[in-house]
Tab-separated table of C-alpha atoms in Angstrom:
chain	number	residue	atom	x	y	z
A	113	MET	CA	105.349	81.274	101.396
A	114	VAL	CA	107.375	79.622	104.133
A	115	ARG	CA	110.921	78.699	103.170
A	116	ILE	CA	112.981	76.414	105.373
A	117	GLY	CA	116.484	75.225	104.590
A	118	THR	CA	120.122	75.148	105.583
A	119	ALA	CA	123.323	77.016	104.874
A	120	ALA	CA	124.626	75.013	101.891
A	121	TRP	CA	123.008	71.835	100.607
A	122	SER	CA	125.118	68.956	101.887
A	123	ILE	CA	123.189	65.815	102.848
A	124	PRO	CA	124.702	64.072	105.896
A	125	LYS	CA	124.626	60.282	105.965
A	126	GLU	CA	122.436	60.230	109.064
A	127	HIS	CA	119.682	62.114	107.204
A	128	ALA	CA	120.155	60.640	103.723
A	129	ALA	CA	117.027	58.486	104.001
A	130	ALA	CA	114.859	61.604	103.937
A	131	PHE	CA	116.082	62.505	100.443
A	132	PRO	CA	115.894	60.841	97.016
A	133	VAL	CA	118.758	58.538	96.129
A	134	ALA	CA	119.360	59.757	92.574
A	135	GLY	CA	120.715	63.102	91.439
A	136	SER	CA	123.287	65.636	92.584
A	137	HIS	CA	123.272	66.779	96.205
A	138	LEU	CA	121.448	69.950	95.178
A	139	GLU	CA	118.841	68.053	93.166
A	140	ARG	CA	118.234	65.672	96.065
A	141	TYR	CA	118.156	68.507	98.605
A	142	SER	CA	115.694	70.593	96.587
A	143	ALA	CA	113.282	67.667	96.329
A	144	VAL	CA	112.664	67.963	100.093
A	145	LEU	CA	113.496	71.517	101.180
A	146	ASN	CA	112.423	74.595	99.238
A	147	ALA	CA	115.244	77.015	100.033
A	148	VAL	CA	118.967	77.174	100.669
A	149	GLU	CA	121.419	79.855	101.714
A	150	ILE	CA	124.589	80.039	99.615
A	151	ASN	CA	127.403	80.883	102.041
A	152	SER	CA	130.344	80.090	99.766
A	153	SER	CA	129.736	83.410	97.980
A	154	PHE	CA	130.925	85.098	101.176
A	155	TYR	CA	134.395	83.629	100.712
A	156	ARG	CA	134.875	83.490	96.951
A	157	PRO	CA	133.138	84.494	93.721
A	158	HIS	CA	131.245	82.058	91.523
A	159	ARG	CA	130.844	82.337	87.796
A	160	ARG	CA	127.462	83.459	86.503
A	161	THR	CA	127.304	80.154	84.612
A	162	THR	CA	127.653	78.311	87.929
A	163	TYR	CA	124.644	80.144	89.331
A	164	GLU	CA	122.761	79.381	86.119
A	165	ARG	CA	123.579	75.682	86.472
A	166	TRP	CA	122.379	75.643	90.068
A	167	ALA	CA	119.141	77.374	89.121
A	168	ALA	CA	118.504	74.888	86.328
A	169	SER	CA	118.814	71.911	88.676
A	170	VAL	CA	116.059	72.834	91.168
A	171	PRO	CA	112.240	72.991	90.974
A	172	GLU	CA	110.522	76.162	89.804
A	173	ASP	CA	109.369	77.124	93.302
A	174	PHE	CA	112.820	76.722	94.890
A	175	ARG	CA	114.728	79.842	95.992
A	176	PHE	CA	118.345	80.668	96.838
A	177	ALA	CA	119.385	83.221	99.424
A	178	VAL	CA	122.931	84.437	98.716
A	179	LYS	CA	125.415	85.892	101.186
A	180	VAL	CA	127.133	89.111	100.137
A	181	PRO	CA	130.946	88.755	99.895
A	182	LYS	CA	133.101	89.478	102.940
A	183	ALA	CA	135.261	91.651	100.685
A	184	ILE	CA	132.368	94.140	100.853
A	185	THR	CA	131.202	93.695	104.445
A	186	HIS	CA	134.335	92.749	106.371
A	187	GLU	CA	137.277	94.014	104.336
A	188	ARG	CA	136.011	97.288	102.886
A	189	ARG	CA	133.465	97.542	105.716
A	190	LEU	CA	130.793	98.953	103.389
A	191	LYS	CA	133.051	101.745	102.082
A	192	ASP	CA	133.794	102.335	98.379
A	193	ALA	CA	132.504	98.909	97.393
A	194	ASN	CA	130.451	99.694	94.316
A	195	ASP	CA	132.844	97.873	91.996
A	196	LEU	CA	132.677	94.705	94.084
A	197	LEU	CA	128.928	94.973	94.449
A	198	ASP	CA	128.361	95.369	90.712
A	199	HIS	CA	130.485	92.303	90.017
A	200	PHE	CA	128.663	90.242	92.653
A	201	LEU	CA	125.232	91.260	91.357
A	202	SER	CA	126.187	90.355	87.798
A	203	GLU	CA	127.146	86.878	89.019
A	204	VAL	CA	124.064	86.137	91.147
A	205	GLY	CA	121.869	87.380	88.329
A	206	GLY	CA	122.471	83.932	86.867
A	207	LEU	CA	119.907	82.575	89.332
A	208	GLY	CA	117.183	84.505	87.516
A	209	PRO	CA	113.738	84.245	89.161
A	210	LYS	CA	115.088	81.671	91.623
A	211	LEU	CA	117.135	84.336	93.397
A	212	GLY	CA	115.731	85.008	96.850
A	213	PRO	CA	117.076	87.530	99.361
A	214	LEU	CA	120.621	88.791	99.459
A	215	LEU	CA	122.073	88.491	102.962
A	216	VAL	CA	124.344	91.226	104.315
A	217	GLN	CA	126.037	89.833	107.428
A	218	LEU	CA	128.130	92.435	109.220
A	219	PRO	CA	131.181	91.896	111.453
A	220	PRO	CA	130.518	92.212	115.206
A	221	SER	CA	132.884	95.190	115.386
A	222	LEU	CA	131.125	97.206	112.667
A	223	ARG	CA	129.193	100.089	114.199
A	224	PHE	CA	126.382	101.862	112.405
A	225	GLU	CA	128.099	104.930	111.040
A	226	ASP	CA	126.140	107.772	109.456
A	227	GLY	CA	127.376	108.498	105.976
A	228	VAL	CA	128.760	104.989	105.557
A	229	ALA	CA	126.169	102.390	106.509
A	230	ASP	CA	123.176	104.378	105.287
A	231	THR	CA	124.957	105.271	102.033
A	232	PHE	CA	125.825	101.637	101.362
A	233	LEU	CA	122.346	100.331	102.167
A	234	SER	CA	120.644	103.006	100.073
A	235	GLY	CA	122.955	102.226	97.159
A	236	LEU	CA	122.309	98.521	97.569
A	237	ARG	CA	118.572	99.098	97.420
A	238	ASP	CA	119.013	101.246	94.314
A	239	HIS	CA	120.782	98.315	92.637
A	240	VAL	CA	118.506	95.509	93.845
A	241	GLU	CA	114.771	95.257	93.241
A	242	GLY	CA	114.370	92.007	95.163
A	243	SER	CA	114.566	91.078	98.831
A	244	LEU	CA	117.376	92.210	101.122
A	245	VAL	CA	118.155	91.073	104.656
A	246	CYS	CA	120.788	92.381	107.040
A	247	GLU	CA	122.396	90.625	110.004
A	248	PRO	CA	124.075	93.307	112.133
A	249	ARG	CA	125.930	92.228	115.249
A	250	HIS	CA	126.914	95.511	116.884
A	251	ALA	CA	124.553	97.124	119.400
A	252	SER	CA	124.546	100.449	117.515
A	253	TRP	CA	122.409	98.842	114.791
A	254	PHE	CA	119.590	98.026	117.184
A	255	MET	CA	118.275	101.570	117.568
A	256	SER	CA	114.947	103.009	116.500
A	257	ASP	CA	116.441	105.298	113.851
A	258	VAL	CA	118.298	102.381	112.234
A	259	GLU	CA	115.144	100.279	112.359
A	260	GLY	CA	113.363	103.131	110.609
A	261	LEU	CA	116.027	103.307	107.907
A	262	LEU	CA	115.808	99.554	107.267
A	263	ASP	CA	112.038	99.783	107.087
A	264	GLU	CA	112.218	102.705	104.639
A	265	LEU	CA	114.640	100.780	102.409
A	266	ARG	CA	112.606	97.555	102.641
A	267	ILE	CA	115.484	95.676	104.262
A	268	ALA	CA	114.550	93.012	106.807
A	269	ARG	CA	116.736	92.520	109.871
A	270	VAL	CA	117.681	88.916	110.615
A	271	ALA	CA	116.343	87.216	113.725
A	272	ALA	CA	119.497	85.455	114.931
A	273	ASP	CA	120.221	82.747	117.439
A	274	PRO	CA	122.321	83.080	119.490
A	275	ALA	CA	121.384	86.751	119.711
A	276	PRO	CA	124.517	88.969	119.726
A	277	VAL	CA	122.617	91.737	121.536
A	278	SER	CA	119.255	91.963	123.267
A	279	GLY	CA	116.410	91.883	120.742
A	280	ALA	CA	118.468	90.408	117.918
A	281	ASP	CA	116.512	87.156	118.140
A	282	LYS	CA	113.365	88.879	116.846
A	283	PRO	CA	112.779	89.988	113.250
A	284	GLY	CA	113.222	93.709	112.713
A	285	GLY	CA	113.617	96.418	110.114
A	286	TRP	CA	111.172	96.015	107.233
A	287	ARG	CA	108.467	93.632	108.339
A	288	GLY	CA	107.488	92.422	104.886
A	289	MET	CA	109.899	89.533	105.443
A	290	SER	CA	111.040	87.460	108.416
A	291	TYR	CA	114.427	85.769	108.156
A	292	TYR	CA	115.362	83.471	111.019
A	293	ARG	CA	119.042	82.548	110.968
A	294	LEU	CA	119.828	79.898	113.553
A	295	HIS	CA	123.504	79.225	114.228
A	296	GLY	CA	123.211	76.529	116.901
A	297	SER	CA	123.047	76.694	120.683
A	298	PRO	CA	124.663	76.286	123.165
A	299	ARG	CA	127.680	75.580	120.926
A	300	ILE	CA	127.435	77.892	117.956
A	301	TYR	CA	127.598	76.177	114.539
A	302	TYR	CA	127.672	72.716	116.158
A	303	SER	CA	124.749	72.155	118.526
A	304	ALA	CA	121.428	70.747	117.397
A	305	TYR	CA	118.335	72.497	118.716
A	306	SER	CA	116.052	70.927	121.291
A	307	PRO	CA	112.563	69.728	120.301
A	308	GLU	CA	111.142	72.488	122.500
A	309	TYR	CA	113.094	75.197	120.699
A	310	LEU	CA	112.113	73.880	117.268
A	311	ALA	CA	108.467	73.817	118.315
A	312	THR	CA	108.735	77.460	119.385
A	313	ILE	CA	110.400	78.472	116.118
A	314	ALA	CA	107.763	76.583	114.105
A	315	GLU	CA	105.068	78.487	115.961
A	316	ARG	CA	106.732	81.816	115.197
A	317	ILE	CA	107.157	80.887	111.535
A	318	ALA	CA	103.531	79.848	111.220
A	319	SER	CA	102.386	83.044	112.941
A	320	ASP	CA	104.439	85.269	110.628
A	321	ALA	CA	103.208	83.411	107.555
A	322	ALA	CA	99.599	83.653	108.716
A	323	ALA	CA	100.081	87.430	108.915
A	324	GLY	CA	101.090	87.451	105.253
A	325	VAL	CA	104.819	87.837	105.872
A	326	GLU	CA	107.227	85.952	103.609
A	327	THR	CA	109.142	83.861	106.109
A	328	TRP	CA	112.535	82.177	105.837
A	329	CYS	CA	114.238	79.933	108.374
A	330	ILE	CA	117.848	78.951	107.691
A	331	PHE	CA	119.781	76.597	109.958
A	332	ASP	CA	123.488	77.445	110.031
A	333	ASN	CA	124.489	74.822	112.626
A	334	THR	CA	126.237	72.810	109.938
A	335	ALA	CA	129.625	72.029	111.526
A	336	ALA	CA	128.412	68.712	112.993
A	337	PHE	CA	125.622	68.220	110.413
A	338	ALA	CA	122.785	69.168	112.816
A	339	ALA	CA	121.224	71.693	110.427
A	340	THR	CA	119.637	69.172	108.081
A	341	GLY	CA	117.753	67.327	110.792
A	342	ASP	CA	116.611	70.575	112.403
A	343	ALA	CA	115.335	71.878	109.057
A	344	ILE	CA	113.421	68.683	108.269
A	345	THR	CA	111.850	68.631	111.727
A	346	THR	CA	110.863	72.295	111.568
A	347	ARG	CA	109.363	71.837	108.115
A	348	SER	CA	107.175	69.009	109.418
A	349	LEU	CA	106.119	71.031	112.470
A	350	VAL	CA	105.103	74.008	110.324
A	351	LEU	CA	103.216	71.845	107.825
A	352	ASN	CA	101.311	70.202	110.689
A	353	ARG	CA	100.144	73.621	111.895
A	354	ARG	CA	98.442	74.481	108.618
């Protein structure tokens, strides 16, 4: 399955014609795109009933990726966070079978530290049966031993644009999933992608899917509403390759 979407489900006016007129923003969004990344969970908790309501408003084949709270990744920096993790997992459980991967985005300053990072990731895998993806941004995470750990724990490494370090633009870790997370370039979070770049990404998505890899592509260039158009275009390009 190929899943293409955006970070959050707002529908900008300039792209509204591509979506149904009736329904909530999420209902309209999910009629066109089959995945979304919930970023608000990074900043604040949501009630389990809120997740349940979101799940009930989308089609059966729709999936939500959910970003792990910054209280875990940026404030406690993966240390002694079991209480926060348990609370977060109890909340997102409200999505039921519509829960996709959990996204662990790490601060650029967070090095891979033996006894901390590996302990957290192993504990996370013990608590979560489903998909996990990690977006490290420090060079120490892009080493063969870390790649081996991620592969062993079945944790995919995000393919990010712009790439914070060399090689970060390619999927890594466990290769049972590809997760492209595109933040906008040249101006991060703002810039729309060129037709040439989107064609290249569509080709990579189609290639991964043809190899039997579950493939996600999330556009995070939402600050000037470019993400929606990029997602719709990429979806069409991938469909045309089948």
